[in-house]
Amino acid sequence: MTETTTPRRRAPAMSTEQRREMIVAAALPLVADHGAAVTTSQIARAAGIGEGTIFRVFTDKDELLDACLVEAMNPGHVLRELASISLDEPLADRLTQAAEALRAHLGRMGTVIGALHGSGHRRERGSGDRPPGGREASMKATREAIVELIEPDRASLRLEPGKVASVFLGMLFTRPLPASGDLGSSPGELVDVLLHGTLGTPGSPA
């Protein structure tokens, strides 16, 4: 009695765009560590591919670094995190999670941009793809996501959700002065100030 063997199916081949995304994902941590000094050989090892594969989807290393810069600035990841926050949680918890997600996004973006600029990589004007709509569209989408998190508590707020969202983002994106010695408020502290102010109960000891 002979056994029949089922031929193994090959995994479907990646499209060019999928391969680009995979390479950029593998490259980003290395770019954050090494800046423009990262080699395509290092990136290929991290991605588990041959070095030649990189140059089948990117013209050169500069184009790959530009793609990493675009991905670092891409707001899509943080917008998905904001959308995943449950509206059933208390408003303070919702906004604290939002602040943590946004700060992490800003940190990742700053690390990659700083590493590339600090190592001499300057993106050419018009090179590569930019996030759709640029900075204005990104900020608009972020503000709308925060408004959505605030909206369930509209009735209990003195300001309408759009204004609260603007104040929240303004507080979040403001950095402490270098000479102040203040490392900045934690997300929870920032949200507490936003919702309850800085004044204590009238008549309470200072």
mmCIF file of C-alpha atoms in Angstrom:
data_model
loop_
_atom_site.group_PDB
_atom_site.id
_atom_site.type_symbol
_atom_site.label_atom_id
_atom_site.label_comp_id
_atom_site.label_asym_id
_atom_site.label_seq_id
_atom_site.Cartn_x
_atom_site.Cartn_y
_atom_site.Cartn_z
ATOM 1 C CA MET A 1 0.000 0.000 0.000
ATOM 2 C CA THR A 2 1.548 3.229 -1.077
ATOM 3 C CA GLU A 3 1.143 6.427 0.828
ATOM 4 C CA THR A 4 0.175 9.512 -1.049
ATOM 5 C CA THR A 5 1.851 12.689 -0.003
ATOM 6 C CA THR A 6 0.185 16.030 -0.352
ATOM 7 C CA PRO A 7 2.518 18.489 -2.015
ATOM 8 C CA ARG A 8 3.476 21.367 0.263
ATOM 9 C CA ARG A 9 1.980 24.663 -0.706
ATOM 10 C CA ARG A 10 4.300 27.564 -0.995
ATOM 11 C CA ALA A 11 3.432 30.710 0.858
ATOM 12 C CA PRO A 12 2.101 33.328 -1.531
ATOM 13 C CA ALA A 13 4.809 35.656 -2.766
ATOM 14 C CA MET A 14 4.909 39.119 -1.219
ATOM 15 C CA SER A 15 3.991 42.050 -3.366
ATOM 16 C CA THR A 16 6.586 44.785 -3.816
ATOM 17 C CA GLU A 17 4.705 47.004 -1.358
ATOM 18 C CA GLN A 18 4.480 44.246 1.266
ATOM 19 C CA ARG A 19 8.201 43.583 0.935
ATOM 20 C CA ARG A 20 8.971 47.279 1.306
ATOM 21 C CA GLU A 21 6.861 47.423 4.472
ATOM 22 C CA MET A 22 8.596 44.345 5.896
ATOM 23 C CA ILE A 23 12.051 45.782 5.232
ATOM 24 C CA VAL A 24 11.148 49.170 6.729
ATOM 25 C CA ALA A 25 9.742 47.487 9.849
ATOM 26 C CA ALA A 26 13.004 45.573 10.296
ATOM 27 C CA ALA A 27 15.102 48.665 9.580
ATOM 28 C CA LEU A 28 13.401 51.128 11.949
ATOM 29 C CA PRO A 29 14.955 49.871 15.235
ATOM 30 C CA LEU A 30 18.379 49.789 13.584
ATOM 31 C CA VAL A 31 17.931 53.302 12.195
ATOM 32 C CA ALA A 32 16.936 54.515 15.667
ATOM 33 C CA ASP A 33 20.187 53.040 17.053
ATOM 34 C CA HIS A 34 22.637 53.816 14.251
ATOM 35 C CA GLY A 35 21.077 56.567 12.164
ATOM 36 C CA ALA A 36 22.355 56.811 8.604
ATOM 37 C CA ALA A 37 25.391 54.696 9.579
ATOM 38 C CA VAL A 38 23.244 51.545 9.528
ATOM 39 C CA THR A 39 24.261 49.217 6.716
ATOM 40 C CA THR A 40 22.005 47.393 4.287
ATOM 41 C CA SER A 41 23.739 44.205 5.397
ATOM 42 C CA GLN A 42 22.522 44.797 8.987
ATOM 43 C CA ILE A 43 19.016 45.517 7.742
ATOM 44 C CA ALA A 44 18.978 42.393 5.556
ATOM 45 C CA ARG A 45 19.998 40.206 8.512
ATOM 46 C CA ALA A 46 17.292 41.751 10.694
ATOM 47 C CA ALA A 47 14.692 41.166 7.983
ATOM 48 C CA GLY A 48 15.886 37.612 7.302
ATOM 49 C CA ILE A 49 16.494 38.294 3.610
ATOM 50 C CA GLY A 50 19.434 38.586 1.261
ATOM 51 C CA GLU A 51 20.949 42.036 0.886
ATOM 52 C CA GLY A 52 20.139 42.028 -2.823
ATOM 53 C CA THR A 53 16.423 41.829 -2.027
ATOM 54 C CA ILE A 54 16.595 45.324 -0.541
ATOM 55 C CA PHE A 55 17.796 46.754 -3.848
ATOM 56 C CA ARG A 56 15.013 45.042 -5.754
ATOM 57 C CA VAL A 57 12.462 47.234 -3.985
ATOM 58 C CA PHE A 58 14.554 50.313 -3.053
ATOM 59 C CA THR A 59 16.770 52.210 -5.480
ATOM 60 C CA ASP A 60 19.457 52.763 -2.846
ATOM 61 C CA LYS A 61 19.981 53.084 0.900
ATOM 62 C CA ASP A 62 18.905 56.726 0.906
ATOM 63 C CA GLU A 63 15.504 55.766 -0.477
ATOM 64 C CA LEU A 64 15.168 53.149 2.267
ATOM 65 C CA LEU A 65 16.111 55.715 4.930
ATOM 66 C CA ASP A 66 13.538 58.131 3.489
ATOM 67 C CA ALA A 67 10.911 55.375 3.746
ATOM 68 C CA CYS A 68 11.879 54.823 7.393
ATOM 69 C CA LEU A 69 11.468 58.542 8.055
ATOM 70 C CA VAL A 70 8.003 58.544 6.476
ATOM 71 C CA GLU A 71 6.989 55.484 8.512
ATOM 72 C CA ALA A 72 8.212 57.073 11.756
ATOM 73 C CA MET A 73 5.968 60.077 11.056
ATOM 74 C CA ASN A 74 2.998 57.948 10.006
ATOM 75 C CA PRO A 75 0.107 58.690 12.416
ATOM 76 C CA GLY A 76 -1.801 55.552 11.434
ATOM 77 C CA HIS A 77 -0.407 53.411 14.248
ATOM 78 C CA VAL A 78 -1.250 55.826 17.058
ATOM 79 C CA LEU A 79 -4.686 56.549 15.560
ATOM 80 C CA ARG A 80 -5.454 52.822 15.719
ATOM 81 C CA GLU A 81 -4.334 52.778 19.363
ATOM 82 C CA LEU A 82 -6.611 55.713 20.157
ATOM 83 C CA ALA A 83 -9.521 54.009 18.401
ATOM 84 C CA SER A 84 -8.985 50.877 20.530
ATOM 85 C CA ILE A 85 -9.504 52.733 23.839
ATOM 86 C CA SER A 86 -12.821 51.661 25.358
ATOM 87 C CA LEU A 87 -15.418 54.414 25.746
ATOM 88 C CA ASP A 88 -16.811 52.484 28.725
ATOM 89 C CA GLU A 89 -13.810 53.475 30.858
ATOM 90 C CA PRO A 90 -13.834 56.673 32.964
ATOM 91 C CA LEU A 91 -12.843 59.822 31.078
ATOM 92 C CA ALA A 92 -9.621 60.267 33.081
ATOM 93 C CA ASP A 93 -8.526 56.721 32.208
ATOM 94 C CA ARG A 94 -9.368 57.223 28.534
ATOM 95 C CA LEU A 95 -7.328 60.402 28.321
ATOM 96 C CA THR A 96 -4.425 58.929 30.281
ATOM 97 C CA GLN A 97 -4.209 56.036 27.816
ATOM 98 C CA ALA A 98 -4.416 58.514 24.948
ATOM 99 C CA ALA A 99 -1.602 60.610 26.431
ATOM 100 C CA GLU A 100 0.576 57.515 26.879
ATOM 101 C CA ALA A 101 -0.026 56.413 23.269
ATOM 102 C CA LEU A 102 0.688 59.865 21.853
ATOM 103 C CA ARG A 103 3.834 60.346 23.923
ATOM 104 C CA ALA A 104 5.133 56.958 22.809
ATOM 105 C CA HIS A 105 4.456 57.902 19.176
ATOM 106 C CA LEU A 106 6.233 61.246 19.570
ATOM 107 C CA GLY A 107 9.146 59.500 21.273
ATOM 108 C CA ARG A 108 9.550 56.958 18.463
ATOM 109 C CA MET A 109 9.281 59.685 15.835
ATOM 110 C CA GLY A 110 11.793 61.925 17.594
ATOM 111 C CA THR A 111 14.279 59.082 18.037
ATOM 112 C CA VAL A 112 14.291 58.123 14.349
ATOM 113 C CA ILE A 113 14.330 61.706 13.049
ATOM 114 C CA GLY A 114 17.048 62.703 15.508
ATOM 115 C CA ALA A 115 19.204 59.693 14.675
ATOM 116 C CA LEU A 116 18.975 60.328 10.934
ATOM 117 C CA HIS A 117 19.536 64.073 11.115
ATOM 118 C CA GLY A 118 22.295 63.680 13.687
ATOM 119 C CA SER A 119 24.171 61.281 11.430
ATOM 120 C CA GLY A 120 23.951 63.549 8.399
ATOM 121 C CA HIS A 121 20.931 62.184 6.511
ATOM 122 C CA ARG A 122 18.875 65.017 5.049
ATOM 123 C CA ARG A 123 15.736 64.144 3.183
ATOM 124 C CA GLU A 124 15.490 65.719 -0.249
ATOM 125 C CA ARG A 125 12.440 67.867 -0.870
ATOM 126 C CA GLY A 126 9.874 65.872 -2.786
ATOM 127 C CA SER A 127 11.674 62.552 -2.343
ATOM 128 C CA GLY A 128 9.705 59.511 -1.316
ATOM 129 C CA ASP A 129 6.108 59.460 -0.200
ATOM 130 C CA ARG A 130 4.833 61.703 2.541
ATOM 131 C CA PRO A 131 1.954 60.939 4.896
ATOM 132 C CA PRO A 132 -1.286 61.901 3.097
ATOM 133 C CA GLY A 133 -2.079 65.576 3.736
ATOM 134 C CA GLY A 134 1.032 66.156 5.800
ATOM 135 C CA ARG A 135 1.169 67.562 9.310
ATOM 136 C CA GLU A 136 -2.173 69.372 9.154
ATOM 137 C CA ALA A 137 -4.107 66.217 8.225
ATOM 138 C CA SER A 138 -2.292 64.245 10.927
ATOM 139 C CA MET A 139 -3.133 66.807 13.617
ATOM 140 C CA LYS A 140 -6.748 67.025 12.450
ATOM 141 C CA ALA A 141 -7.168 63.240 12.589
ATOM 142 C CA THR A 142 -5.530 63.104 16.035
ATOM 143 C CA ARG A 143 -7.760 65.875 17.383
ATOM 144 C CA GLU A 144 -10.865 64.132 16.025
ATOM 145 C CA ALA A 145 -9.807 60.889 17.723
ATOM 146 C CA ILE A 146 -9.428 62.722 21.061
ATOM 147 C CA VAL A 147 -12.802 64.443 20.621
ATOM 148 C CA GLU A 148 -14.366 61.011 20.128
ATOM 149 C CA LEU A 149 -12.860 59.851 23.434
ATOM 150 C CA ILE A 150 -14.222 62.920 25.245
ATOM 151 C CA GLU A 151 -17.684 63.058 23.629
ATOM 152 C CA PRO A 152 -19.448 60.566 25.989
ATOM 153 C CA ASP A 153 -18.833 63.009 28.888
ATOM 154 C CA ARG A 154 -19.996 66.148 27.062
ATOM 155 C CA ALA A 155 -22.808 66.819 29.537
ATOM 156 C CA SER A 156 -20.447 67.006 32.512
ATOM 157 C CA LEU A 157 -17.917 69.378 30.894
ATOM 158 C CA ARG A 158 -17.825 73.182 31.042
ATOM 159 C CA LEU A 159 -16.214 73.310 27.586
ATOM 160 C CA GLU A 160 -17.320 71.479 24.478
ATOM 161 C CA PRO A 161 -15.250 68.368 23.605
ATOM 162 C CA GLY A 162 -13.413 70.040 20.723
ATOM 163 C CA LYS A 163 -11.999 72.750 22.984
ATOM 164 C CA VAL A 164 -11.050 70.209 25.658
ATOM 165 C CA ALA A 165 -9.257 68.155 22.993
ATOM 166 C CA SER A 166 -7.327 71.230 21.810
ATOM 167 C CA VAL A 167 -6.236 72.081 25.358
ATOM 168 C CA PHE A 168 -5.277 68.443 25.979
ATOM 169 C CA LEU A 169 -3.097 68.287 22.870
ATOM 170 C CA GLY A 170 -1.564 71.669 23.611
ATOM 171 C CA MET A 171 -0.569 70.511 27.098
ATOM 172 C CA LEU A 172 0.728 67.195 25.780
ATOM 173 C CA PHE A 173 2.900 68.696 23.046
ATOM 174 C CA THR A 174 4.374 71.466 25.218
ATOM 175 C CA ARG A 175 7.885 70.675 26.415
ATOM 176 C CA PRO A 176 9.322 72.013 29.701
ATOM 177 C CA LEU A 177 11.954 74.732 29.430
ATOM 178 C CA PRO A 178 15.493 73.233 29.419
ATOM 179 C CA ALA A 179 16.592 75.335 32.407
ATOM 180 C CA SER A 180 13.554 74.540 34.529
ATOM 181 C CA GLY A 181 14.822 71.165 35.726
ATOM 182 C CA ASP A 182 11.255 69.876 35.275
ATOM 183 C CA LEU A 183 11.054 66.587 33.424
ATOM 184 C CA GLY A 184 7.402 67.235 32.663
ATOM 185 C CA SER A 185 4.182 65.827 34.010
ATOM 186 C CA SER A 186 3.266 62.177 33.747
ATOM 187 C CA PRO A 187 0.219 61.402 31.576
ATOM 188 C CA GLY A 188 -1.890 60.895 34.700
ATOM 189 C CA GLU A 189 -0.786 64.226 36.184
ATOM 190 C CA LEU A 190 -1.446 66.029 32.929
ATOM 191 C CA VAL A 191 -4.981 64.625 32.720
ATOM 192 C CA ASP A 192 -5.640 65.476 36.372
ATOM 193 C CA VAL A 193 -4.662 69.118 35.761
ATOM 194 C CA LEU A 194 -6.799 69.211 32.604
ATOM 195 C CA LEU A 195 -9.901 67.888 34.334
ATOM 196 C CA HIS A 196 -9.518 69.369 37.816
ATOM 197 C CA GLY A 197 -7.180 72.356 37.483
ATOM 198 C CA THR A 198 -4.320 73.295 39.802
ATOM 199 C CA LEU A 199 -6.213 75.043 42.590
ATOM 200 C CA GLY A 200 -6.871 73.143 45.803
ATOM 201 C CA THR A 201 -10.166 73.172 47.644
ATOM 202 C CA PRO A 202 -10.941 76.775 48.759
ATOM 203 C CA GLY A 203 -9.861 77.290 52.355
ATOM 204 C CA SER A 204 -7.594 74.233 52.404
ATOM 205 C CA PRO A 205 -4.037 74.716 53.733
ATOM 206 C CA ALA A 206 -1.363 75.356 51.116
#
